mmCIF file of N, CA, C and O and ligand atoms in Angstrom:
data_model
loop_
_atom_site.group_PDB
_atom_site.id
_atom_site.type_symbol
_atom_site.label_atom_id
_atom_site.label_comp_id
_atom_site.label_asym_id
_atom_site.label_seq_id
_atom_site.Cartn_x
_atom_site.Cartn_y
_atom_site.Cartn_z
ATOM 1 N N UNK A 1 23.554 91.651 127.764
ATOM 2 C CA UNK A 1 24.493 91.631 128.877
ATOM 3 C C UNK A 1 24.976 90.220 129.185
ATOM 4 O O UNK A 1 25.188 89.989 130.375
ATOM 5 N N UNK A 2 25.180 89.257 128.328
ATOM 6 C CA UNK A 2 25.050 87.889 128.568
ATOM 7 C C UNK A 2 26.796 87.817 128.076
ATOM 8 O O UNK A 2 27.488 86.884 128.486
ATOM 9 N N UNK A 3 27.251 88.657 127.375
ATOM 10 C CA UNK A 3 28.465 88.646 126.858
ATOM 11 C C UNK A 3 29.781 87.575 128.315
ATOM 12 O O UNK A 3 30.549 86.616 128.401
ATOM 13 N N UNK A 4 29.352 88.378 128.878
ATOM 14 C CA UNK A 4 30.833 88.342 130.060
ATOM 15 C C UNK A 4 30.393 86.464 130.560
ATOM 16 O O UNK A 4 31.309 85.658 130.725
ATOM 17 N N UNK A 5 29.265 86.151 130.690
ATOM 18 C CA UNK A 5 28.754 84.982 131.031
ATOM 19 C C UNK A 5 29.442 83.785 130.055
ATOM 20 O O UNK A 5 29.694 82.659 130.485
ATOM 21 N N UNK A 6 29.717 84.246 128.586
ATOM 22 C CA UNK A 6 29.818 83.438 127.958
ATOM 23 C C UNK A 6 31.012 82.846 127.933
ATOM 24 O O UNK A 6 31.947 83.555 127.559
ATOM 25 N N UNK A 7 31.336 81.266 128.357
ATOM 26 C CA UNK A 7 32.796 80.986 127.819
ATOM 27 C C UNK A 7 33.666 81.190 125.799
ATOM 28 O O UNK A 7 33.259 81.315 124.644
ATOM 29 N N UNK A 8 34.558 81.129 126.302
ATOM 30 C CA UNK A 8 35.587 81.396 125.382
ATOM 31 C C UNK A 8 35.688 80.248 124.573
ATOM 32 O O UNK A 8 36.782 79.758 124.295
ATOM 33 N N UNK A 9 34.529 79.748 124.146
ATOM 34 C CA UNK A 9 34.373 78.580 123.078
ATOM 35 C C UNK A 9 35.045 78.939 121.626
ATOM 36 O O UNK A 9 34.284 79.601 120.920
ATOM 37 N N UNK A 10 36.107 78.686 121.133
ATOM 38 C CA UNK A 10 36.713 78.914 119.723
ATOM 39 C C UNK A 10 37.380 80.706 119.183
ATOM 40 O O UNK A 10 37.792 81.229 118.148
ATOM 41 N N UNK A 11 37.116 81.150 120.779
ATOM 42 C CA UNK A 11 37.916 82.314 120.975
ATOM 43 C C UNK A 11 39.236 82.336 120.525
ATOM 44 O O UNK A 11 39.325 81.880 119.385
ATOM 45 N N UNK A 12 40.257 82.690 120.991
ATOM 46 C CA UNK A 12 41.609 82.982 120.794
ATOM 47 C C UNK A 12 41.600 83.430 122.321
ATOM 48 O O UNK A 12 40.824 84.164 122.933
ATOM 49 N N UNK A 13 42.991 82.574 122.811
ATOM 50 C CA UNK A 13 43.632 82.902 124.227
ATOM 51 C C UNK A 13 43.577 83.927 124.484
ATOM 52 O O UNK A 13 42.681 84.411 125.175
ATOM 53 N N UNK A 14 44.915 84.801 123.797
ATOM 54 C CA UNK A 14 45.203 85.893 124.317
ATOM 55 C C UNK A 14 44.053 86.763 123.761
ATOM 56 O O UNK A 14 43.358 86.647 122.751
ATOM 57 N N UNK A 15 44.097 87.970 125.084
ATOM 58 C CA UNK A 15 42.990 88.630 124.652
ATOM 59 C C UNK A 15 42.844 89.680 123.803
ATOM 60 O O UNK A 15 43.798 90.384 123.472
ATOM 61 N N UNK A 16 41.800 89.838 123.446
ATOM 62 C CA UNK A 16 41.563 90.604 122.195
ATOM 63 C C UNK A 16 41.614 92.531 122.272
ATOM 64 O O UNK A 16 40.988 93.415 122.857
ATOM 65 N N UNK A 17 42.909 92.423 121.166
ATOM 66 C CA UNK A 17 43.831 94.474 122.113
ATOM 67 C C UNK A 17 42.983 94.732 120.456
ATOM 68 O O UNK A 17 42.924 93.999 119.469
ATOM 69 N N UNK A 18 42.393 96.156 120.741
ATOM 70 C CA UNK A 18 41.853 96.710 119.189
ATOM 71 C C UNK A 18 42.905 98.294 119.746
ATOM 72 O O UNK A 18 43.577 98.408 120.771
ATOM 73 N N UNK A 19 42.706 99.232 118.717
ATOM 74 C CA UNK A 19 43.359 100.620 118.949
ATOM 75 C C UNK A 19 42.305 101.227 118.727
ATOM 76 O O UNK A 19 41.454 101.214 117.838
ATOM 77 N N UNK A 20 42.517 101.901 119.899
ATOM 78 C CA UNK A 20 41.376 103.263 119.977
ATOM 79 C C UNK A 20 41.431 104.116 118.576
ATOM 80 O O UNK A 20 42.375 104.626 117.971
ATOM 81 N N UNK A 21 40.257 104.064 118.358
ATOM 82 C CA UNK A 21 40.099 105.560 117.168
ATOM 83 C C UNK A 21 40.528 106.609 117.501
ATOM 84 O O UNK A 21 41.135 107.241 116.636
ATOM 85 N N UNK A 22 40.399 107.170 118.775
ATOM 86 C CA UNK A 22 40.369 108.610 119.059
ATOM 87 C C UNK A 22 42.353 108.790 119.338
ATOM 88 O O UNK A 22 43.141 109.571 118.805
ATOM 89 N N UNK A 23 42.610 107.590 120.486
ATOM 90 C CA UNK A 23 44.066 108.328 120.938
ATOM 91 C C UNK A 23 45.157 107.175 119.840
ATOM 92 O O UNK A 23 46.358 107.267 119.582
ATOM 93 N N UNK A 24 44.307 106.325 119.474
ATOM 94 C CA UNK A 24 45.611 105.440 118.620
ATOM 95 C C UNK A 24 46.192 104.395 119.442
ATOM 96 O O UNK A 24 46.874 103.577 118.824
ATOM 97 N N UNK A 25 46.033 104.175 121.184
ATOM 98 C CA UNK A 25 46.300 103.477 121.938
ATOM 99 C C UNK A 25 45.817 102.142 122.023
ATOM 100 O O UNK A 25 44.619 101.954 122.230
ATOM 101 N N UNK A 26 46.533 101.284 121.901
ATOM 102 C CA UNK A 26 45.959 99.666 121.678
ATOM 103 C C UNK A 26 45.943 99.620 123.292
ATOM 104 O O UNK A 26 46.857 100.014 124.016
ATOM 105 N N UNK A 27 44.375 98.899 123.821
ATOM 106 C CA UNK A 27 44.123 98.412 124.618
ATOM 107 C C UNK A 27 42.895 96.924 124.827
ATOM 108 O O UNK A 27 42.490 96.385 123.797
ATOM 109 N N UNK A 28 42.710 96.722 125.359
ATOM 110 C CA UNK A 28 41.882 95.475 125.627
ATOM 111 C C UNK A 28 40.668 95.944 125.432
ATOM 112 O O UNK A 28 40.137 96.921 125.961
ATOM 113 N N UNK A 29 40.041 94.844 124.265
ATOM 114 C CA UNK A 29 38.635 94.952 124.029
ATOM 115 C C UNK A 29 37.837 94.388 125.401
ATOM 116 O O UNK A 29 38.172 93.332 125.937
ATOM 117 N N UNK A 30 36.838 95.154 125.853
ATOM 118 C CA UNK A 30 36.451 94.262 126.837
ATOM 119 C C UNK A 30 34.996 94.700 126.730
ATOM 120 O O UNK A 30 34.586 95.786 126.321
ATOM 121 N N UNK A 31 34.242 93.593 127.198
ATOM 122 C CA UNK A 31 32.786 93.944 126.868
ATOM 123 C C UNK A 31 32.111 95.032 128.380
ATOM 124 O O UNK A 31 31.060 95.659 128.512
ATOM 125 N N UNK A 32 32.981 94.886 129.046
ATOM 126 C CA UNK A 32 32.818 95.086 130.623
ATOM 127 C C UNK A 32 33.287 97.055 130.156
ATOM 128 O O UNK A 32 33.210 97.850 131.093
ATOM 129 N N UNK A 33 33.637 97.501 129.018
ATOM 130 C CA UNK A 33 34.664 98.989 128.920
ATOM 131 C C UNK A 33 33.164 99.484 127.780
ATOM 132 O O UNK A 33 32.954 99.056 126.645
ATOM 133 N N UNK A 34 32.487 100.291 128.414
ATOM 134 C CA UNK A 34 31.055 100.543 128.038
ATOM 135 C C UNK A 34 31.362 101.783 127.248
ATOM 136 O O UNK A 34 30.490 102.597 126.943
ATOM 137 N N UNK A 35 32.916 101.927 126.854
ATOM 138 C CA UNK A 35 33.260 102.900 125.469
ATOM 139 C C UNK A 35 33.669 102.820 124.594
ATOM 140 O O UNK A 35 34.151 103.652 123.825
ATOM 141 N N UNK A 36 33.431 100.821 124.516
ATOM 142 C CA UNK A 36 33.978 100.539 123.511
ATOM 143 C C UNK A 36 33.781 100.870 122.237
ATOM 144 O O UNK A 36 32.612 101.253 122.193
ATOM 145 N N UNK A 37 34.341 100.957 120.973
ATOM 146 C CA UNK A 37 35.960 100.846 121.028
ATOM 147 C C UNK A 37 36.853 101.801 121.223
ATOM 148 O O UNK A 37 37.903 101.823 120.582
ATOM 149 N N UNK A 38 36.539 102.716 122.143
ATOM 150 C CA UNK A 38 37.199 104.041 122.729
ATOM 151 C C UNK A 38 38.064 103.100 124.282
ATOM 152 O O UNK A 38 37.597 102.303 125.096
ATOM 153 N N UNK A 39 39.221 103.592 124.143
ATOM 154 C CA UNK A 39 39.391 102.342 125.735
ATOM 155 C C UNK A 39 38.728 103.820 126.635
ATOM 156 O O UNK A 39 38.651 103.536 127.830
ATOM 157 N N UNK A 40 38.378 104.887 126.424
ATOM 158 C CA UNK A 40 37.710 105.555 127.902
ATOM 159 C C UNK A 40 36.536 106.928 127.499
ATOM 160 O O UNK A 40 36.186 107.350 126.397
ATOM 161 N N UNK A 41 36.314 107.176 128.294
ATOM 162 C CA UNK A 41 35.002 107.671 128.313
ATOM 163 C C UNK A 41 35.399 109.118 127.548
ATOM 164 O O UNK A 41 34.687 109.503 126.620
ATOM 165 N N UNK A 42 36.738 110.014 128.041
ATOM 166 C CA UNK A 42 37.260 110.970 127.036
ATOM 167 C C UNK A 42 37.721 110.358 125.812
ATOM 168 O O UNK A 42 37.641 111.306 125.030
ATOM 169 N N UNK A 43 38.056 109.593 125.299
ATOM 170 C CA UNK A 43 38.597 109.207 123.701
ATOM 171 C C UNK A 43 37.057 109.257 123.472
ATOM 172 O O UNK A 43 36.839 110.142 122.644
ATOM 173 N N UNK A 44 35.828 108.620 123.902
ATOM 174 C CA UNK A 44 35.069 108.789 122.758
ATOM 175 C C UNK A 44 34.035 110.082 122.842
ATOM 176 O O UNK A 44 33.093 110.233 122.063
ATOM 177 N N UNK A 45 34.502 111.338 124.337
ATOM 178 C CA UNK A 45 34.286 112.178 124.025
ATOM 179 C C UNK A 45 34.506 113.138 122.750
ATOM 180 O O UNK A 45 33.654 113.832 122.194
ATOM 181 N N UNK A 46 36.045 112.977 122.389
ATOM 182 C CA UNK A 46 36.429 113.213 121.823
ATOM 183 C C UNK A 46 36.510 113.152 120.461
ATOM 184 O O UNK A 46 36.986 114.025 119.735
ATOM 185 N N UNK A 47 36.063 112.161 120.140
ATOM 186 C CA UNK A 47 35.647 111.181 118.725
ATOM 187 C C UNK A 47 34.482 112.177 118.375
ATOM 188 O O UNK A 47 34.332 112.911 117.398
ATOM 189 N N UNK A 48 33.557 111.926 119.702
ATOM 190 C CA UNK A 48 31.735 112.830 118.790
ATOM 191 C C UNK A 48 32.296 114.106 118.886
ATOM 192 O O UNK A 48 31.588 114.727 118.092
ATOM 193 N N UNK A 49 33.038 114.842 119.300
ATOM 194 C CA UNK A 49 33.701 116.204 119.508
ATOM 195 C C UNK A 49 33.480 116.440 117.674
ATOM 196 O O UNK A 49 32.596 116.872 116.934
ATOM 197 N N UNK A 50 35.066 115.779 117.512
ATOM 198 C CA UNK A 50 35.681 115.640 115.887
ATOM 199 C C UNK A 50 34.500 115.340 115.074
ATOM 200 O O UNK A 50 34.653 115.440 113.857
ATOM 201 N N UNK A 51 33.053 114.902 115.631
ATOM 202 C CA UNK A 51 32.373 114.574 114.460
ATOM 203 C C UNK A 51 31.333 115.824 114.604
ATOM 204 O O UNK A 51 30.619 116.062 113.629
ATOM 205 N N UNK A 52 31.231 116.503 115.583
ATOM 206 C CA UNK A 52 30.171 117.654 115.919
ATOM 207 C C UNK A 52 30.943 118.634 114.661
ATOM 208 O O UNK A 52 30.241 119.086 113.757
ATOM 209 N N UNK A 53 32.350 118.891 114.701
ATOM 210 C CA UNK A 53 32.988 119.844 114.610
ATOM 211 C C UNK A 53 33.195 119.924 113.062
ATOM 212 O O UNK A 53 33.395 120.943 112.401
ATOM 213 N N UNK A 54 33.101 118.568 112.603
ATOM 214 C CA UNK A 54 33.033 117.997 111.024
ATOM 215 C C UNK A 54 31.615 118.546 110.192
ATOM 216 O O UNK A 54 31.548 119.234 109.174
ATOM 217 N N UNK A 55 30.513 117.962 111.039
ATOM 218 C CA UNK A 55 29.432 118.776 110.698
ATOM 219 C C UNK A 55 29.201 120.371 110.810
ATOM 220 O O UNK A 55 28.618 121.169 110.076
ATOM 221 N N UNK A 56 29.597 120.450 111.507
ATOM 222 C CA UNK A 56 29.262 122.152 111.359
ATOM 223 C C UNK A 56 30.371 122.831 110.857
ATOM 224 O O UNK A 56 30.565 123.994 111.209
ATOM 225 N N UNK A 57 31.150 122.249 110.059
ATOM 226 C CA UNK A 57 32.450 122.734 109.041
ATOM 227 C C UNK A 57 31.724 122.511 107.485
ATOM 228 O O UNK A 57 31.939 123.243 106.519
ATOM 229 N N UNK A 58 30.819 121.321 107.499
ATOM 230 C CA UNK A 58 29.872 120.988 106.841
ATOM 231 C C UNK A 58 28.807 122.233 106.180
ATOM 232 O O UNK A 58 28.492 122.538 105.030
ATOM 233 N N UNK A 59 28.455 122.745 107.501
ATOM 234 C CA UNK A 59 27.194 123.605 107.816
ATOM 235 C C UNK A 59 27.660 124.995 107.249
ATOM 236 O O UNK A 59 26.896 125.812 106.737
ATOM 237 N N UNK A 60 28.916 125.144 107.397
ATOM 238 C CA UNK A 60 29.756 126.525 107.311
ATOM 239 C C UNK A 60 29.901 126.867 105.860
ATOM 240 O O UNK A 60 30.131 127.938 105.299
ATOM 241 N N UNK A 61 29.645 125.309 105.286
ATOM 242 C CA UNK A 61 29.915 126.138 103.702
ATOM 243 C C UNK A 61 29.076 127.037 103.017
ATOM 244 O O UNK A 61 28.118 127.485 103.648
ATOM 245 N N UNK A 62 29.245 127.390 101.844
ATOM 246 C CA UNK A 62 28.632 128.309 101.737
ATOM 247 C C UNK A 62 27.396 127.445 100.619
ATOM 248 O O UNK A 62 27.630 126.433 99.958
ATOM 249 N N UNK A 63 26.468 127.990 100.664
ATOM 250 C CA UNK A 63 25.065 127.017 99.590
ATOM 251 C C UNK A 63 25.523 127.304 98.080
ATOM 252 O O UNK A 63 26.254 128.076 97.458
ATOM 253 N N UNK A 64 24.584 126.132 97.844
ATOM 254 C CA UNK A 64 25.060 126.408 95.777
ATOM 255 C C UNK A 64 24.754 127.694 95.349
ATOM 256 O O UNK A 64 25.449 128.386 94.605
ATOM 257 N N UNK A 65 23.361 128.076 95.999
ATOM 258 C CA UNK A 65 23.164 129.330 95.743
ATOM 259 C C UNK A 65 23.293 130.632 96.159
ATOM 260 O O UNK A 65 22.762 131.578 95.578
ATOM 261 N N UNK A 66 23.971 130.720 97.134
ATOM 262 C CA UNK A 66 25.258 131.646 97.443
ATOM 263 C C UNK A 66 26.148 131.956 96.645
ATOM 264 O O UNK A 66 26.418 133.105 96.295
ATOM 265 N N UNK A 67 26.836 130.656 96.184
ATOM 266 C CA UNK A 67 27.835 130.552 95.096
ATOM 267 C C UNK A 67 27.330 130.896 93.601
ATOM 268 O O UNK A 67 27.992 131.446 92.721
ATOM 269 N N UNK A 68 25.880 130.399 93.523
ATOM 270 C CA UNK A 68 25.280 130.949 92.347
ATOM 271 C C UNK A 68 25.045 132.828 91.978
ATOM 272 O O UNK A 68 25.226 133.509 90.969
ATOM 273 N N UNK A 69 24.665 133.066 93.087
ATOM 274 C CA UNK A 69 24.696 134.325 93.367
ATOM 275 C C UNK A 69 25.803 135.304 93.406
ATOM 276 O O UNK A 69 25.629 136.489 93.123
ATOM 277 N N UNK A 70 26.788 134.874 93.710
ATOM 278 C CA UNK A 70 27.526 135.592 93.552
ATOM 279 C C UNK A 70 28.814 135.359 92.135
ATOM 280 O O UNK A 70 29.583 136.228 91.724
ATOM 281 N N UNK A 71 28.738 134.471 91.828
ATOM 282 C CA UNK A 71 28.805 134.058 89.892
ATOM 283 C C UNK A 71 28.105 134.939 89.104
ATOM 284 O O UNK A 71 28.627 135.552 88.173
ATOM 285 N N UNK A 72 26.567 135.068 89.532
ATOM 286 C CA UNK A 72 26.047 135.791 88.679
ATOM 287 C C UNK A 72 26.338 137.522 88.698
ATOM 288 O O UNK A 72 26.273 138.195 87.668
ATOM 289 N N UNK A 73 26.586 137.957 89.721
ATOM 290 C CA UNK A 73 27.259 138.973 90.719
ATOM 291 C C UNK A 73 27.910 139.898 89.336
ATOM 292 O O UNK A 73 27.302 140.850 88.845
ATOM 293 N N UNK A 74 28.940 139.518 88.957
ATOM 294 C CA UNK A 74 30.155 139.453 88.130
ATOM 295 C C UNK A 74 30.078 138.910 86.964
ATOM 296 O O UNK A 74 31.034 138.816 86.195
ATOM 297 N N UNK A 75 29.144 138.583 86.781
ATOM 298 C CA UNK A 75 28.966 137.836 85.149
ATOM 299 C C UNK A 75 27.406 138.261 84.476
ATOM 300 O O UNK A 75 26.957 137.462 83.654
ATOM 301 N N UNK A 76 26.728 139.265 84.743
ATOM 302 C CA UNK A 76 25.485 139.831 83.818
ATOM 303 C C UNK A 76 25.849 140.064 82.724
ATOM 304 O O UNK A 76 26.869 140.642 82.348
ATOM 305 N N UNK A 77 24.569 139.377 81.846
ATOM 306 C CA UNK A 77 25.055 139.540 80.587
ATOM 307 C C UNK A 77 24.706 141.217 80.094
ATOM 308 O O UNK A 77 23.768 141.905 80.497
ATOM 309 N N UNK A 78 25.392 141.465 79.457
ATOM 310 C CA UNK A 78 25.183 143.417 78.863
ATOM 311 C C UNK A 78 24.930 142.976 77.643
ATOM 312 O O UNK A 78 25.771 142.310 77.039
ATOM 313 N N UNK A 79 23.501 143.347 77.005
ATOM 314 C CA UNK A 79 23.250 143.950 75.514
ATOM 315 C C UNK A 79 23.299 145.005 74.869
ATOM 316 O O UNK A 79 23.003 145.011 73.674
HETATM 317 ZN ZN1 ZN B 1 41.854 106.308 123.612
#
C-alpha cells in the first residue's frame, strides 16, 4: 500500500490511461482503482463471468472416450 506515497521519480507526467479488457474503455491506471486493470468493479465482473463461462464450455465437451465410444459404435470389425 506504499504505492500512492511514492513520488513520481522517472515516471512520465501525464498519467498513465491503460484500456480496460472487459469494456475496451481507456481510463486512468490508478493504484487507488482496486479493479485494476478493469476501470470498475462490473468490467472485471464481467471478465471472471467470460472466464467461468469459457471453462465450463471447456467442461461441456465431450471426453476422448465418449468420442472413442462412439467411433467404435459404427465401426466393429465383422469376421
Ligand atoms: Zn471497463
Amino acid at each position: 500500500m506504499n504505492d500512492t506515497d511514492r513520488p513520481d521519480a522517472g515516471a512520465p507526467r501525464k498519467p498513465l490511461e491503460v484500456r480496460c479488457p472487459s469494456c475496451g474503455e481507456m481510463h486512468l491506471y490508478s493504484t487507488d482503482n482496486p479493479y485494476r486493470p478493469f476501470c470498475s468493479k462490473g468490467c472485471k465482473a464481467i471478465d471472471l463471468g467470460a472466464w467461468a463461462s469459457e471453462e465450463y464450455r471447456f467442461e461441456a465437451k465431450p471426453t476422448r472416450d465418449e468420442l472413442l465410444e462412439d467411433l467404435m459404435d459404427g465401426d466393429e470389425p465383422r469376421h
